[in-house]
Amino acid sequence: MERQTGSVLGTSLRREYPGLVKEYAGPGQRKRKRLAMSWGHYFGEKDHNGMTAGNRVKDEFWSFFTTQEEDMEELDKNIDNYCQARVPKIICQARVDAMKKYYGKGIKGKNASAIELNFEQYMTCKLDWINVDAWKCFCHWWTSDKYKEKRKRGQDARFANEDYAQQQGGSLPFCTIQQNLVYQLGPENASGLDTYRVQMAGFKASLKGSGQIRSEKVKQRINIYCQVYHEERGEEHQPVSSELDGNVVYKAFGGLKHGRFAMGNGVFKKTEVLAAVKHKKSGISGSTNSYNAVVRENAQLRHEVTEQRGMIREQRGMIQEHRGMLKAVYEKLGMDIPEEVLSRWESQREDSELDVDCSEGSEEYEIEEEECETEDEEYRT
């Protein structure tokens, strides 16, 4: 079986995990250490070749895959977007993997996630890709009251929704599941809708014939897609025998929610879909149609604004990381940050206050150096 992009990146992200990273705390304050929890943290410290962990992840990816020169820029952005979403999932999975290691083969992932260990127990099941200092900090964090309270709030919120289990297929990307289906069942059983159903029902269960979609929202989503597909393509065309149509997905679900397609996200090129939608709208004529077009155009603009805000929130975290690294460079060189740079940052900060604050909760991953060096007895349960 050919190597898959998600598998290669996931392996590289674990191998190159930075562990503890230094964070600039402000003028006159000493640096503090925190656990690397985002893709941006992979672009901090450089090795003797001037390469960061993030650079090495990308280099390894391109050692396995090639593409046309004109597609390089777009694919590089896709890698960044994928890694930005994948790193938090890897961190979350680390605690579950520790449970499996502690209890052995007799425990499954869905059961392991519900179990909690004490500090000493966590310390005995360190994962190979996390260094000792970082693992110790993870153990402190997982056994803290703050983490347990936050975790319980998340569980309560999920269980309060009667239809919360929308996806049973784990965190595998859509394209990866489709590749697996082609390998296991052949291309005739790996259409766009086939892949989406398997993603929602669970890959292993679907192969055994026991995979079922439990979520009513997902079932309704499939029905809506098929209905709009027939309206666009005609009754003679069947959606189950083709790839997902990005234009149909866009129309069926009112554009992009939080910058994502409702089905098959990651399969379509947003620029091409948006261009096709705008081109189609430009052909509408007549007074009634013009009025309706304006209404739809306004709705579309609102969706696009929502999408742009989502992208800004995602990028803001990266900007903060880069700004911290730049501050650290100036401090190391013994130089003051130029006034024009500080003024620009202040202006950007004031502008960002008009948007939703995406930094909420980030302090929970901050770890002071002395906390990592404290004797274990203070954290035993």
GROMACS .gro file of C-alpha atoms in nm:
model
  381
    1MET     CA    1   0.000   0.000   0.000
    2GLU     CA    2   0.131   0.347  -0.091
    3ARG     CA    3   0.233   0.587   0.182
    4GLN     CA    4  -0.042   0.825   0.284
    5THR     CA    5   0.011   1.195   0.346
    6GLY     CA    6  -0.161   1.196   0.685
    7SER     CA    7   0.039   0.898   0.808
    8VAL     CA    8   0.370   1.054   0.705
    9LEU     CA    9   0.289   1.389   0.866
   10GLY     CA   10   0.155   1.228   1.184
   11THR     CA   11   0.472   1.024   1.227
   12SER     CA   12   0.693   1.327   1.162
   13LEU     CA   13   0.498   1.548   1.402
   14ARG     CA   14   0.553   1.298   1.682
   15ARG     CA   15   0.920   1.242   1.602
   16GLU     CA   16   0.993   1.615   1.588
   17TYR     CA   17   0.777   1.715   1.886
   18PRO     CA   18   0.964   2.008   2.052
   19GLY     CA   19   0.865   1.925   2.411
   20LEU     CA   20   0.913   2.237   2.626
   21VAL     CA   21   0.952   2.568   2.444
   22LYS     CA   22   1.067   2.902   2.583
   23GLU     CA   23   0.819   3.186   2.572
   24TYR     CA   24   0.892   3.557   2.595
   25ALA     CA   25   0.711   3.692   2.901
   26GLY     CA   26   0.766   4.066   2.847
   27PRO     CA   27   1.029   4.337   2.910
   28GLY     CA   28   1.221   4.286   3.233
   29GLN     CA   29   1.073   3.941   3.291
   30ARG     CA   30   1.253   3.611   3.262
   31LYS     CA   31   1.153   3.362   2.998
   32ARG     CA   32   0.915   3.088   3.097
   33LYS     CA   33   0.874   2.739   2.962
   34ARG     CA   34   0.553   2.587   2.838
   35LEU     CA   35   0.451   2.268   2.665
   36ALA     CA   36   0.446   2.284   2.287
   37MET     CA   37   0.076   2.260   2.206
   38SER     CA   38   0.047   2.404   1.855
   39TRP     CA   39   0.203   2.383   1.510
   40GLY     CA   40   0.352   2.728   1.566
   41HIS     CA   41   0.566   2.591   1.850
   42TYR     CA   42   0.747   2.372   1.596
   43PHE     CA   43   0.911   2.684   1.450
   44GLY     CA   44   1.107   2.799   1.754
   45GLU     CA   45   1.453   2.667   1.829
   46LYS     CA   46   1.683   2.585   1.535
   47ASP     CA   47   1.935   2.304   1.506
   48HIS     CA   48   2.298   2.336   1.390
   49ASN     CA   49   2.177   2.343   1.028
   50GLY     CA   50   1.943   2.633   1.095
   51MET     CA   51   1.635   2.409   1.069
   52THR     CA   52   1.337   2.418   1.304
   53ALA     CA   53   1.127   2.114   1.390
   54GLY     CA   54   0.860   2.243   1.153
   55ASN     CA   55   1.112   2.269   0.869
   56ARG     CA   56   1.219   1.910   0.928
   57VAL     CA   57   0.857   1.788   0.924
   58LYS     CA   58   0.801   1.951   0.585
   59ASP     CA   59   1.134   1.827   0.448
   60GLU     CA   60   1.048   1.470   0.539
   61PHE     CA   61   0.707   1.505   0.376
   62TRP     CA   62   0.859   1.620   0.046
   63SER     CA   63   1.109   1.334   0.058
   64PHE     CA   64   0.812   1.100   0.007
   65PHE     CA   65   0.589   1.306  -0.222
   66THR     CA   66   0.629   1.527  -0.528
   67THR     CA   67   0.403   1.768  -0.715
   68GLN     CA   68   0.404   2.020  -0.996
   69GLU     CA   69   0.591   2.344  -0.931
   70GLU     CA   70   0.278   2.555  -0.981
   71ASP     CA   71   0.099   2.360  -0.704
   72MET     CA   72   0.377   2.389  -0.446
   73GLU     CA   73   0.254   2.707  -0.278
   74GLU     CA   74  -0.102   2.583  -0.235
   75LEU     CA   75   0.008   2.242  -0.109
   76ASP     CA   76   0.247   2.403   0.138
   77LYS     CA   77  -0.048   2.598   0.281
   78ASN     CA   78  -0.247   2.275   0.299
   79ILE     CA   79   0.035   2.114   0.498
   80ASP     CA   80   0.031   2.406   0.743
   81ASN     CA   81  -0.347   2.384   0.782
   82TYR     CA   82  -0.334   2.007   0.832
   83CYS     CA   83  -0.055   2.024   1.091
   84GLN     CA   84  -0.225   2.309   1.273
   85ALA     CA   85  -0.531   2.086   1.319
   86ARG     CA   86  -0.337   1.763   1.376
   87VAL     CA   87  -0.101   1.873   1.656
   88PRO     CA   88  -0.377   1.928   1.920
   89LYS     CA   89  -0.523   1.587   1.831
   90ILE     CA   90  -0.183   1.422   1.878
   91ILE     CA   91  -0.146   1.591   2.217
   92CYS     CA   92  -0.496   1.478   2.319
   93GLN     CA   93  -0.424   1.123   2.203
   94ALA     CA   94  -0.104   1.113   2.412
   95ARG     CA   95  -0.298   1.065   2.737
   96VAL     CA   96  -0.510   0.788   2.582
   97ASP     CA   97  -0.197   0.613   2.452
   98ALA     CA   98  -0.046   0.637   2.800
   99MET     CA   99  -0.354   0.457   2.938
  100LYS     CA  100  -0.316   0.180   2.680
  101LYS     CA  101   0.049   0.142   2.770
  102TYR     CA  102  -0.028   0.130   3.142
  103TYR     CA  103  -0.307  -0.131   3.117
  104GLY     CA  104  -0.172  -0.328   2.821
  105LYS     CA  105  -0.362  -0.470   2.526
  106GLY     CA  106  -0.678  -0.540   2.723
  107ILE     CA  107  -0.810  -0.185   2.698
  108LYS     CA  108  -0.953   0.001   2.400
  109GLY     CA  109  -0.927   0.369   2.316
  110LYS     CA  110  -1.287   0.463   2.399
  111ASN     CA  111  -1.247   0.301   2.743
  112ALA     CA  112  -0.898   0.439   2.801
  113SER     CA  113  -1.008   0.799   2.754
  114ALA     CA  114  -1.249   0.772   3.049
  115ILE     CA  115  -0.983   0.649   3.294
  116GLU     CA  116  -0.761   0.872   3.505
  117LEU     CA  117  -0.426   0.788   3.665
  118ASN     CA  118  -0.232   0.958   3.940
  119PHE     CA  119   0.102   1.131   3.883
  120GLU     CA  120   0.321   0.830   3.966
  121GLN     CA  121   0.119   0.603   3.737
  122TYR     CA  122   0.143   0.847   3.446
  123MET     CA  123   0.520   0.869   3.496
  124THR     CA  124   0.559   0.492   3.447
  125CYS     CA  125   0.409   0.492   3.096
  126LYS     CA  126   0.604   0.764   2.916
  127LEU     CA  127   0.562   0.769   2.539
  128ASP     CA  128   0.878   0.742   2.331
  129TRP     CA  129   0.823   1.060   2.129
  130ILE     CA  130   0.796   1.289   2.434
  131ASN     CA  131   1.113   1.370   2.628
  132VAL     CA  132   1.137   1.325   3.004
  133ASP     CA  133   1.101   1.692   3.102
  134ALA     CA  134   0.797   1.744   2.881
  135TRP     CA  135   0.639   1.418   2.999
  136LYS     CA  136   0.675   1.521   3.360
  137CYS     CA  137   0.493   1.845   3.282
  138PHE     CA  138   0.218   1.656   3.102
  139CYS     CA  139   0.175   1.438   3.412
  140HIS     CA  140   0.146   1.749   3.631
  141TRP     CA  141  -0.112   1.894   3.394
  142TRP     CA  142  -0.324   1.579   3.359
  143THR     CA  143  -0.347   1.540   3.737
  144SER     CA  144  -0.425   1.906   3.808
  145ASP     CA  145  -0.770   2.018   3.922
  146LYS     CA  146  -0.778   2.275   3.644
  147TYR     CA  147  -0.738   2.011   3.373
  148LYS     CA  148  -0.997   1.779   3.530
  149GLU     CA  149  -1.248   2.061   3.560
  150LYS     CA  150  -1.199   2.165   3.198
  151ARG     CA  151  -1.225   1.804   3.080
  152LYS     CA  152  -1.548   1.751   3.273
  153ARG     CA  153  -1.701   2.065   3.123
  154GLY     CA  154  -1.624   1.934   2.776
  155GLN     CA  155  -1.775   1.594   2.852
  156ASP     CA  156  -2.089   1.747   3.000
  157ALA     CA  157  -2.133   1.968   2.695
  158ARG     CA  158  -2.100   1.672   2.458
  159PHE     CA  159  -2.334   1.444   2.649
  160ALA     CA  160  -2.593   1.721   2.681
  161ASN     CA  161  -2.642   1.701   2.304
  162GLU     CA  162  -2.865   1.406   2.217
  163ASP     CA  163  -2.709   1.388   1.869
  164TYR     CA  164  -2.346   1.450   1.963
  165ALA     CA  165  -2.193   1.134   1.812
  166GLN     CA  166  -2.192   1.260   1.454
  167GLN     CA  167  -1.865   1.099   1.353
  168GLN     CA  168  -1.752   0.748   1.446
  169GLY     CA  169  -1.456   0.733   1.208
  170GLY     CA  170  -1.186   0.878   1.429
  171SER     CA  171  -0.966   1.162   1.309
  172LEU     CA  172  -0.861   1.021   0.970
  173PRO     CA  173  -0.892   1.280   0.692
  174PHE     CA  174  -1.148   1.225   0.417
  175CYS     CA  175  -0.882   1.160   0.151
  176THR     CA  176  -0.706   0.903   0.371
  177ILE     CA  177  -1.028   0.710   0.429
  178GLN     CA  178  -1.097   0.712   0.056
  179GLN     CA  179  -0.748   0.575  -0.016
  180ASN     CA  180  -0.805   0.299   0.238
  181LEU     CA  181  -1.139   0.211   0.078
  182VAL     CA  182  -0.982   0.186  -0.267
  183TYR     CA  183  -0.715  -0.044  -0.125
  184GLN     CA  184  -0.957  -0.261   0.076
  185LEU     CA  185  -1.271  -0.269  -0.140
  186GLY     CA  186  -1.176  -0.130  -0.481
  187PRO     CA  187  -1.253   0.205  -0.647
  188GLU     CA  188  -1.614   0.106  -0.724
  189ASN     CA  189  -1.685   0.116  -0.348
  190ALA     CA  190  -1.496   0.438  -0.276
  191SER     CA  191  -1.713   0.714  -0.423
  192GLY     CA  192  -1.752   1.046  -0.245
  193LEU     CA  193  -2.069   0.945  -0.061
  194ASP     CA  194  -1.930   0.600   0.020
  195THR     CA  195  -1.629   0.764   0.180
  196TYR     CA  196  -1.838   1.013   0.375
  197ARG     CA  197  -2.064   0.738   0.510
  198VAL     CA  198  -1.763   0.536   0.623
  199GLN     CA  199  -1.609   0.845   0.783
  200MET     CA  200  -1.927   0.900   0.983
  201ALA     CA  201  -1.988   0.533   1.070
  202GLY     CA  202  -1.632   0.416   1.142
  203PHE     CA  203  -1.382   0.254   0.907
  204LYS     CA  204  -1.326  -0.076   1.085
  205ALA     CA  205  -1.694  -0.127   1.162
  206SER     CA  206  -1.785  -0.054   0.799
  207LEU     CA  207  -1.539  -0.315   0.672
  208LYS     CA  208  -1.700  -0.571   0.904
  209GLY     CA  209  -2.046  -0.477   0.781
  210SER     CA  210  -2.158  -0.338   1.118
  211GLY     CA  211  -2.093   0.031   1.056
  212GLN     CA  212  -2.402   0.244   1.113
  213ILE     CA  213  -2.458   0.619   1.103
  214ARG     CA  214  -2.618   0.704   1.436
  215SER     CA  215  -2.648   1.078   1.394
  216GLU     CA  216  -2.975   1.209   1.252
  217LYS     CA  217  -2.793   1.526   1.147
  218VAL     CA  218  -2.556   1.327   0.929
  219LYS     CA  219  -2.841   1.130   0.771
  220GLN     CA  220  -3.024   1.453   0.696
  221ARG     CA  221  -2.705   1.603   0.551
  222ILE     CA  222  -2.671   1.312   0.306
  223ASN     CA  223  -3.036   1.344   0.199
  224ILE     CA  224  -3.000   1.718   0.140
  225TYR     CA  225  -2.685   1.666  -0.066
  226CYS     CA  226  -2.856   1.405  -0.287
  227GLN     CA  227  -3.159   1.630  -0.337
  228VAL     CA  228  -2.952   1.931  -0.444
  229TYR     CA  229  -2.729   1.707  -0.657
  230HIS     CA  230  -3.033   1.592  -0.859
  231GLU     CA  231  -3.152   1.952  -0.893
  232GLU     CA  232  -2.815   2.057  -1.033
  233ARG     CA  233  -2.727   1.753  -1.244
  234GLY     CA  234  -3.062   1.597  -1.327
  235GLU     CA  235  -3.238   1.282  -1.207
  236GLU     CA  236  -3.044   1.061  -1.450
  237HIS     CA  237  -2.719   1.124  -1.262
  238GLN     CA  238  -2.660   0.938  -0.936
  239PRO     CA  239  -2.452   1.099  -0.658
  240VAL     CA  240  -2.350   0.759  -0.519
  241SER     CA  241  -2.142   0.678  -0.828
  242SER     CA  242  -1.925   0.990  -0.840
  243GLU     CA  243  -1.698   1.209  -0.633
  244LEU     CA  244  -1.848   1.474  -0.407
  245ASP     CA  245  -1.928   1.794  -0.595
  246GLY     CA  246  -1.790   2.100  -0.417
  247ASN     CA  247  -2.040   2.335  -0.584
  248VAL     CA  248  -2.330   2.114  -0.473
  249VAL     CA  249  -2.197   2.094  -0.116
  250TYR     CA  250  -2.155   2.471  -0.111
  251LYS     CA  251  -2.510   2.534  -0.235
  252ALA     CA  252  -2.677   2.262  -0.026
  253PHE     CA  253  -2.543   2.387   0.306
  254GLY     CA  254  -2.534   2.762   0.253
  255GLY     CA  255  -2.165   2.811   0.187
  256LEU     CA  256  -1.879   2.749   0.426
  257LYS     CA  257  -1.940   2.716   0.798
  258HIS     CA  258  -1.636   2.834   0.993
  259GLY     CA  259  -1.434   2.815   0.672
  260ARG     CA  260  -1.512   2.446   0.619
  261PHE     CA  261  -1.724   2.244   0.379
  262ALA     CA  262  -2.006   2.052   0.548
  263MET     CA  263  -1.899   1.733   0.365
  264GLY     CA  264  -1.563   1.626   0.226
  265ASN     CA  265  -1.367   1.913   0.376
  266GLY     CA  266  -1.013   1.912   0.242
  267VAL     CA  267  -1.112   1.759  -0.092
  268PHE     CA  268  -1.215   2.076  -0.273
  269LYS     CA  269  -1.019   2.387  -0.363
  270LYS     CA  270  -1.204   2.675  -0.200
  271THR     CA  271  -1.086   2.926  -0.459
  272GLU     CA  272  -1.227   2.720  -0.746
  273VAL     CA  273  -1.562   2.660  -0.576
  274LEU     CA  274  -1.605   3.027  -0.481
  275ALA     CA  275  -1.507   3.137  -0.833
  276ALA     CA  276  -1.765   2.901  -0.986
  277VAL     CA  277  -2.036   3.026  -0.750
  278LYS     CA  278  -1.965   3.391  -0.831
  279HIS     CA  279  -1.953   3.321  -1.204
  280LYS     CA  280  -2.290   3.150  -1.189
  281LYS     CA  281  -2.441   3.441  -1.001
  282SER     CA  282  -2.314   3.690  -1.259
  283GLY     CA  283  -2.534   3.525  -1.524
  284ILE     CA  284  -2.861   3.601  -1.343
  285SER     CA  285  -3.075   3.860  -1.525
  286GLY     CA  286  -3.420   4.019  -1.498
  287SER     CA  287  -3.559   4.247  -1.230
  288THR     CA  288  -3.692   3.970  -1.005
  289ASN     CA  289  -3.384   3.761  -1.050
  290SER     CA  290  -3.168   4.065  -0.986
  291TYR     CA  291  -3.342   4.130  -0.656
  292ASN     CA  292  -3.307   3.767  -0.554
  293ALA     CA  293  -2.946   3.776  -0.665
  294VAL     CA  294  -2.879   4.073  -0.437
  295VAL     CA  295  -3.037   3.891  -0.145
  296ARG     CA  296  -2.831   3.581  -0.212
  297GLU     CA  297  -2.521   3.790  -0.270
  298ASN     CA  298  -2.564   3.955   0.070
  299ALA     CA  299  -2.604   3.616   0.232
  300GLN     CA  300  -2.296   3.495   0.047
  301LEU     CA  301  -2.097   3.796   0.165
  302ARG     CA  302  -2.197   3.721   0.522
  303HIS     CA  303  -2.078   3.363   0.481
  304GLU     CA  304  -1.750   3.482   0.331
  305VAL     CA  305  -1.698   3.727   0.616
  306THR     CA  306  -1.755   3.443   0.862
  307GLU     CA  307  -1.505   3.232   0.673
  308GLN     CA  308  -1.246   3.509   0.672
  309ARG     CA  309  -1.291   3.561   1.047
  310GLY     CA  310  -1.231   3.192   1.102
  311MET     CA  311  -0.912   3.208   0.898
  312ILE     CA  312  -0.799   3.517   1.091
  313ARG     CA  313  -0.851   3.338   1.421
  314GLU     CA  314  -0.642   3.045   1.299
  315GLN     CA  315  -0.364   3.274   1.178
  316ARG     CA  316  -0.361   3.485   1.494
  317GLY     CA  317  -0.209   3.205   1.696
  318MET     CA  318   0.074   3.172   1.445
  319ILE     CA  319   0.134   3.549   1.452
  320GLN     CA  320   0.162   3.547   1.831
  321GLU     CA  321   0.419   3.269   1.820
  322HIS     CA  322   0.630   3.447   1.558
  323ARG     CA  323   0.608   3.773   1.754
  324GLY     CA  324   0.733   3.598   2.067
  325MET     CA  325   1.027   3.451   1.877
  326LEU     CA  326   1.113   3.795   1.735
  327LYS     CA  327   1.107   3.945   2.084
  328ALA     CA  328   1.338   3.670   2.203
  329VAL     CA  329   1.584   3.749   1.922
  330TYR     CA  330   1.597   4.118   2.016
  331GLU     CA  331   1.646   4.028   2.381
  332LYS     CA  332   1.927   3.785   2.299
  333LEU     CA  333   2.103   4.052   2.091
  334GLY     CA  334   2.065   4.302   2.373
  335MET     CA  335   1.868   4.538   2.152
  336ASP     CA  336   1.546   4.727   2.211
  337ILE     CA  337   1.257   4.660   1.981
  338PRO     CA  338   1.217   4.958   1.741
  339GLU     CA  339   0.939   5.199   1.832
  340GLU     CA  340   0.774   5.164   1.492
  341VAL     CA  341   0.750   4.787   1.542
  342LEU     CA  342   0.598   4.828   1.888
  343SER     CA  343   0.352   5.085   1.751
  344ARG     CA  344   0.251   4.849   1.474
  345TRP     CA  345   0.198   4.566   1.724
  346GLU     CA  346  -0.009   4.792   1.946
  347SER     CA  347  -0.222   4.894   1.650
  348GLN     CA  348  -0.271   4.530   1.555
  349ARG     CA  349  -0.362   4.445   1.913
  350GLU     CA  350  -0.629   4.717   1.926
  351ASP     CA  351  -0.771   4.598   1.595
  352SER     CA  352  -0.780   4.239   1.712
  353GLU     CA  353  -0.982   4.335   2.019
  354LEU     CA  354  -1.272   4.404   1.786
  355ASP     CA  355  -1.278   4.035   1.692
  356VAL     CA  356  -1.341   3.729   1.904
  357ASP     CA  357  -1.057   3.652   2.143
  358CYS     CA  358  -0.915   3.316   2.041
  359SER     CA  359  -0.656   3.300   2.318
  360GLU     CA  360  -0.900   3.191   2.590
  361GLY     CA  361  -0.777   2.888   2.773
  362SER     CA  362  -0.422   2.905   2.643
  363GLU     CA  363  -0.287   2.987   2.987
  364GLU     CA  364  -0.373   2.635   3.095
  365TYR     CA  365  -0.075   2.506   2.902
  366GLU     CA  366   0.173   2.758   3.043
  367ILE     CA  367   0.423   2.594   3.273
  368GLU     CA  368   0.668   2.792   3.480
  369GLU     CA  369   1.021   2.653   3.492
  370GLU     CA  370   1.013   2.601   3.866
  371GLU     CA  371   0.691   2.400   3.833
  372CYS     CA  372   0.872   2.153   3.608
  373GLU     CA  373   1.156   2.130   3.856
  374THR     CA  374   0.943   2.087   4.170
  375GLU     CA  375   0.980   1.763   4.361
  376ASP     CA  376   0.731   1.495   4.263
  377GLU     CA  377   0.589   1.463   4.614
  378GLU     CA  378   0.397   1.789   4.574
  379TYR     CA  379   0.190   1.643   4.290
  380ARG     CA  380   0.115   1.297   4.421
  381THR     CA  381  -0.249   1.204   4.471
   0.00000   0.00000   0.00000
